[in-house]
Coordinates of C-alpha atoms in Angstrom, one line a residue:
X10 CA 4.3 -24.7 4.7
X11 CA 4.0 -21.4 2.8
X12 CA 1.8 -21.6 -0.3
X13 CA 1.7 -18.0 -1.3
X14 CA 4.6 -18.3 -3.8
X15 CA 4.6 -19.8 -7.3
X16 CA 7.4 -22.4 -6.9
X17 CA 8.2 -22.7 -10.6
X18 CA 9.7 -19.1 -10.7
X19 CA 12.6 -17.6 -8.9
X20 CA 11.5 -14.1 -10.4
X21 CA 15.1 -13.5 -11.7
X22 CA 13.4 -12.5 -15.0
X23 CA 10.0 -11.1 -15.7
X24 CA 7.7 -14.1 -16.1
X25 CA 5.4 -14.2 -19.2
X26 CA 1.8 -13.2 -18.7
X27 CA -0.5 -15.9 -19.8
X28 CA -3.2 -15.0 -22.4
X29 CA -6.0 -16.1 -20.1
X30 CA -5.1 -13.7 -17.3
X31 CA -7.2 -10.6 -17.0
X32 CA -5.3 -7.4 -16.1
X33 CA -5.9 -3.7 -16.8
X34 CA -4.5 -2.7 -20.2
X35 CA -1.8 0.0 -19.8
X36 CA 0.1 1.5 -22.7
X37 CA 3.8 1.4 -22.1
X38 CA 5.7 4.6 -23.0
X39 CA 8.0 4.0 -26.0
X40 CA 11.2 4.9 -24.1
X41 CA 10.7 2.2 -21.5
X42 CA 11.6 -1.4 -21.5
X43 CA 9.4 -4.3 -20.3
X44 CA 10.4 -3.5 -16.7
X45 CA 8.7 0.0 -17.0
X46 CA 11.6 1.6 -15.2
X47 CA 12.7 5.2 -16.0
X48 CA 16.4 5.5 -17.0
X49 CA 16.9 7.9 -14.1
X50 CA 15.1 9.9 -11.4
X51 CA 13.8 13.2 -12.5
X52 CA 15.7 16.4 -11.8
X53 CA 13.2 18.3 -9.7
X54 CA 12.8 22.1 -9.8
X55 CA 13.1 24.3 -6.8
X56 CA 9.3 24.6 -6.7
X57 CA 9.0 20.8 -6.8
X58 CA 11.4 20.6 -3.8
X59 CA 9.4 23.3 -2.0
X60 CA 6.2 21.2 -2.5
X61 CA 7.9 18.2 -1.0
X62 CA 9.1 20.2 2.0
X63 CA 5.7 21.7 2.6
X64 CA 4.0 18.3 2.3
X65 CA 6.6 16.7 4.6
X66 CA 6.3 19.4 7.3
X67 CA 2.6 19.2 7.3
X68 CA 2.6 15.4 7.7
X69 CA 5.3 15.2 10.4
X70 CA 3.4 17.8 12.5
X71 CA 0.3 15.5 12.8
X72 CA 1.7 12.0 12.8
X73 CA 3.1 11.7 16.4
X74 CA 0.5 9.7 18.3
X75 CA -1.1 8.5 15.1
X76 CA 1.7 6.8 13.1
X77 CA 3.1 3.4 13.9
X78 CA 6.4 3.3 15.8
X79 CA 8.1 1.4 12.9
X80 CA 7.1 4.2 10.5
X81 CA 8.4 7.0 12.7
X82 CA 11.7 5.0 13.2
X83 CA 11.9 4.6 9.4
X84 CA 11.5 8.4 8.9
X85 CA 14.4 8.9 11.3
X86 CA 16.6 6.3 9.7
X87 CA 16.1 7.6 6.2
X88 CA 16.1 11.3 7.1
X89 CA 13.5 12.2 4.5
X90 CA 13.3 15.8 5.8
X91 CA 16.8 16.8 4.6
X92 CA 15.2 19.2 2.1
X93 CA 13.6 18.6 -1.3
X94 CA 12.7 15.3 -3.0
X95 CA 15.0 12.6 -1.7
X96 CA 17.5 10.9 -4.0
X97 CA 16.5 7.4 -4.9
X98 CA 20.1 6.5 -5.1
X99 CA 20.7 7.6 -1.5
X100 CA 17.5 5.8 -0.3
X101 CA 18.6 2.6 -2.1
X102 CA 22.0 2.6 -0.5
X103 CA 20.5 3.0 3.0
X104 CA 17.6 0.5 2.4
X105 CA 20.0 -2.1 0.9
X106 CA 22.0 -2.0 4.1
X107 CA 18.9 -2.2 6.3
X108 CA 16.6 -4.7 4.6
X109 CA 17.9 -5.3 1.0
X110 CA 15.4 -3.1 -0.7
X111 CA 15.8 -0.4 -3.4
X112 CA 13.7 2.4 -4.7
X113 CA 13.2 2.6 -8.5
X114 CA 11.5 5.3 -10.6
X115 CA 8.4 4.6 -12.7
X116 CA 6.5 7.2 -14.8
X117 CA 3.0 6.2 -13.8
X118 CA 0.9 3.3 -12.5
X119 CA 2.5 0.2 -14.0
X120 CA 0.9 -3.1 -14.9
X121 CA 0.1 -5.5 -12.1
X122 CA 2.5 -8.3 -13.2
X123 CA 5.4 -5.8 -13.5
X124 CA 4.6 -4.3 -10.1
X125 CA 4.5 -7.8 -8.5
X126 CA 7.8 -8.7 -10.2
X127 CA 9.6 -5.7 -8.8
X128 CA 8.3 -6.3 -5.2
X129 CA 9.3 -10.0 -5.5
X130 CA 12.9 -8.7 -6.1
X131 CA 12.7 -6.2 -3.3
X132 CA 12.4 -3.2 -5.6
X133 CA 9.8 -0.5 -4.7
X134 CA 8.5 1.3 -7.8
X135 CA 8.0 5.0 -7.0
X136 CA 6.3 7.7 -9.1
X137 CA 8.8 9.8 -10.9
X138 CA 6.8 13.0 -10.5
X139 CA 5.3 15.2 -7.8
X140 CA 1.9 16.8 -7.4
X141 CA 1.3 20.5 -8.1
X142 CA 0.0 23.2 -5.7
X143 CA -3.4 22.7 -7.3
X144 CA -3.4 19.1 -6.3
X145 CA -1.6 19.6 -3.1
X146 CA -4.2 18.0 -0.8
X147 CA -5.3 15.1 -3.0
X148 CA -3.9 13.4 -6.1
X149 CA -5.5 10.3 -7.6
X150 CA -2.4 8.7 -9.1
X151 CA 0.4 8.2 -6.5
X152 CA 3.3 10.6 -6.8
X153 CA 6.8 10.6 -5.3
X154 CA 5.5 12.0 -2.0
X155 CA 2.9 9.3 -1.5
X156 CA 5.3 6.6 -2.6
X157 CA 8.5 7.7 -0.8
X158 CA 7.1 9.4 2.3
X159 CA 4.2 7.0 2.7
X160 CA 5.7 3.6 1.8
X161 CA 9.5 3.7 2.0
X162 CA 9.9 4.2 5.7
X163 CA 8.1 1.0 6.4
X164 CA 10.6 -0.9 4.3
X165 CA 13.2 -0.3 7.0
X166 CA 11.2 -2.8 9.2
X167 CA 12.6 -6.3 8.5
X168 CA 9.4 -8.2 9.0
X169 CA 7.3 -5.8 7.0
X170 CA 9.9 -5.7 4.3
X171 CA 9.7 -9.5 4.0
X172 CA 5.9 -9.2 3.8
X173 CA 6.1 -6.9 0.9
X174 CA 8.4 -9.3 -1.0
X175 CA 6.0 -12.2 -0.3
X176 CA 3.1 -10.1 -1.5
X177 CA 4.9 -9.5 -4.8
X178 CA 5.4 -13.2 -5.2
X179 CA 1.8 -13.9 -4.3
X180 CA 0.6 -11.7 -7.2
X181 CA 1.5 -14.3 -9.8
X182 CA -0.7 -16.9 -8.0
X183 CA -3.6 -14.4 -7.8
X184 CA -3.3 -13.7 -11.6
X185 CA -3.3 -17.4 -12.4
X186 CA -6.7 -17.7 -10.7
X187 CA -7.9 -14.3 -12.0
X188 CA -8.4 -13.1 -8.4
X189 CA -6.4 -9.8 -8.6
X190 CA -9.4 -7.9 -7.0
X191 CA -9.1 -10.1 -3.9
X192 CA -5.4 -9.7 -3.6
X193 CA -5.8 -6.0 -4.3
X194 CA -8.1 -5.7 -1.4
X195 CA -5.5 -7.2 0.9
X196 CA -2.9 -4.6 -0.3
X197 CA -5.5 -1.9 0.1
X198 CA -6.4 -2.8 3.7
X199 CA -2.8 -3.5 4.8
X200 CA -0.1 -1.7 2.8
X201 CA -2.3 1.4 2.0
X202 CA -4.7 1.7 4.9
X203 CA -3.5 -0.7 7.6
X204 CA -3.7 0.0 11.3
X205 CA -1.6 -1.7 14.1
X206 CA -2.4 -2.3 17.7
X207 CA 0.4 -0.9 19.8
X208 CA 0.8 -0.6 23.6
X209 CA -0.3 3.0 23.6
X210 CA -3.3 2.4 21.2
X211 CA -4.2 2.0 17.6
X212 CA -1.6 3.5 15.1
X213 CA -1.4 3.7 11.3
X214 CA 1.2 2.0 9.1
X215 CA -0.6 2.2 5.7
X216 CA 0.8 4.7 3.2
X217 CA -2.6 6.0 2.1
X218 CA -3.2 7.1 5.7
X219 CA 0.2 8.4 6.5
X220 CA 0.6 10.6 3.4
X221 CA -2.7 12.4 3.9
X222 CA -3.5 14.9 6.7
X223 CA -7.3 14.2 7.0
X224 CA -7.0 10.4 6.8
X225 CA -4.3 10.2 9.4
X226 CA -6.6 11.7 12.0
X227 CA -9.8 10.0 10.7
X228 CA -8.4 6.5 10.6
X229 CA -7.1 6.5 14.2
X230 CA -9.5 8.8 16.0
X231 CA -12.8 9.4 14.3
X232 CA -16.0 7.7 15.4
X233 CA -17.4 7.1 11.9
X234 CA -15.2 4.2 10.6
X235 CA -15.2 0.6 11.8
X236 CA -11.9 -0.8 13.1
X237 CA -11.8 -4.6 12.9
X238 CA -9.0 -7.0 13.6
X239 CA -7.5 -8.4 10.4
X240 CA -8.9 -11.6 9.0
X241 CA -7.3 -12.3 5.6
X242 CA -10.2 -14.3 4.2
X243 CA -12.7 -11.7 5.2
X244 CA -10.5 -8.8 3.9
X245 CA -10.1 -10.3 0.5
X246 CA -13.8 -10.5 0.1
X247 CA -14.3 -6.8 1.1
X248 CA -14.9 -3.8 -1.2
X249 CA -13.0 -0.6 -0.7
X250 CA -13.2 3.1 -1.5
X251 CA -10.6 4.7 -3.8
X252 CA -11.4 8.4 -3.7
X253 CA -12.7 9.0 -0.2
X254 CA -12.0 8.1 3.4
X255 CA -12.5 4.5 4.3
X256 CA -15.6 3.3 6.1
X257 CA -13.6 0.4 7.6
X258 CA -10.0 -0.2 8.6
X259 CA -8.4 -3.5 9.6
X260 CA -6.0 -3.8 12.5
X261 CA -3.1 -6.1 13.0
X262 CA -1.5 -7.3 16.3
X263 CA 2.0 -7.0 14.9
X264 CA 3.9 -7.3 11.6
X265 CA 4.8 -10.8 12.6
X266 CA 1.0 -11.5 12.8
X267 CA 0.5 -10.0 9.4
X268 CA 3.3 -12.1 7.9
X269 CA 1.9 -15.2 9.5
X270 CA -1.7 -14.7 8.4
X271 CA -0.7 -14.2 4.8
X272 CA 2.4 -16.3 4.0
X273 CA 1.1 -19.3 5.9
X274 CA -2.4 -19.2 4.3
X275 CA -3.3 -21.8 1.7
X276 CA -4.2 -19.3 -1.1
X277 CA -4.8 -22.0 -3.7
X278 CA -7.7 -23.2 -1.7
X279 CA -8.9 -19.7 -1.0
X280 CA -8.8 -18.7 -4.7
X281 CA -10.8 -21.8 -5.7
X282 CA -13.6 -20.8 -3.4
X283 CA -13.6 -17.0 -3.4
X284 CA -16.0 -15.1 -5.8
X285 CA -14.6 -12.9 -8.5
X286 CA -16.8 -10.1 -7.1
X287 CA -16.6 -8.7 -3.5
X288 CA -18.9 -10.3 -1.0
X289 CA -19.0 -7.6 1.7
X290 CA -19.7 -3.9 1.5
X291 CA -16.9 -1.6 2.7
X292 CA -19.0 -0.5 5.7
X293 CA -20.2 -4.0 6.7
X294 CA -19.7 -5.6 10.1
X295 CA -20.2 -9.4 10.0
X296 CA -20.7 -12.1 12.6
X297 CA -17.1 -13.4 12.4
X298 CA -15.5 -9.9 12.9
X299 CA -13.4 -9.2 16.0
X300 CA -14.5 -5.6 16.3
X301 CA -12.2 -3.0 18.0
X302 CA -14.6 -0.1 17.3
X303 CA -18.0 -0.3 15.5
X304 CA -18.3 3.0 13.7
X305 CA -21.3 5.3 13.4
X306 CA -20.7 5.6 9.7
X307 CA -21.8 9.2 10.0
X308 CA -19.3 10.5 7.5
X309 CA -20.4 7.9 4.9
X310 CA -24.1 8.3 5.6
X311 CA -23.9 12.1 5.2
X312 CA -22.4 11.7 1.7
X313 CA -18.7 11.7 2.2
X314 CA -16.3 14.0 0.5
X315 CA -18.6 15.1 -2.3
X316 CA -21.2 16.4 0.2
X317 CA -18.8 18.3 2.4
X318 CA -19.5 16.1 5.3
X319 CA -17.2 16.5 8.3
X320 CA -14.7 13.7 8.9
X321 CA -15.9 12.8 12.4

């Protein structure tokens, strides 16, 4: 029996956030309602469209042999390389037909409970802005390229699309136990930086990998990082890196396996036993791990991005 979902809510309306739940305080822009949605998608300039095209062309040149088959199929189905920033309206029409999802514009990172609510209703919030030439290679807050190019193609896969909806529903249970850090680690190591085992080898399906040129090669091919088969309990106790390449990546057998490991897990019991703080370092290999590749951690040990270390 699935225990990820809070049974008392159908998520038709935004549930109230209890006073004893701890979340990051974010100030809502005055022109937005409680759903944090922009009235419409931005009208992008010709330079904005050129940035999208350059980012797109760079990524599609390096992803064959590194990106998951489902992601590449999603790119083809949605035709994200038509030229310029894609219309959210067009994407929504196509996704609605395929898996019942839509893409909605948000101005910035939005509160956890609002984000979960949108996912629970099969709406993917995407940044309503695009990076500049100065931040072309790396931007800390996810923009429209990261969100649409990195995330949206995977929403064409029916099983993955269901996983994302269940994750949104699961957020409310994590908040009730004040275990958002743990659930955030699961998102990080699957939705953002997940790998999948395919017949021809390890491939990437996480948006944080697929939307960045260095990470796409590093995650799949480099000797430095660990690659470990996904264990949900272990992952939710594991720290992660926000502004650098990951010391460890977790690998799933299939999207059906990912769905089964999460939706069928008794999260009530897990949240009652798990620590508020992470138990394992992001570079750790522990005795219960099913290790695909034990990394040298050379990149991390040499100091990572700040030291100019090579991503090997």
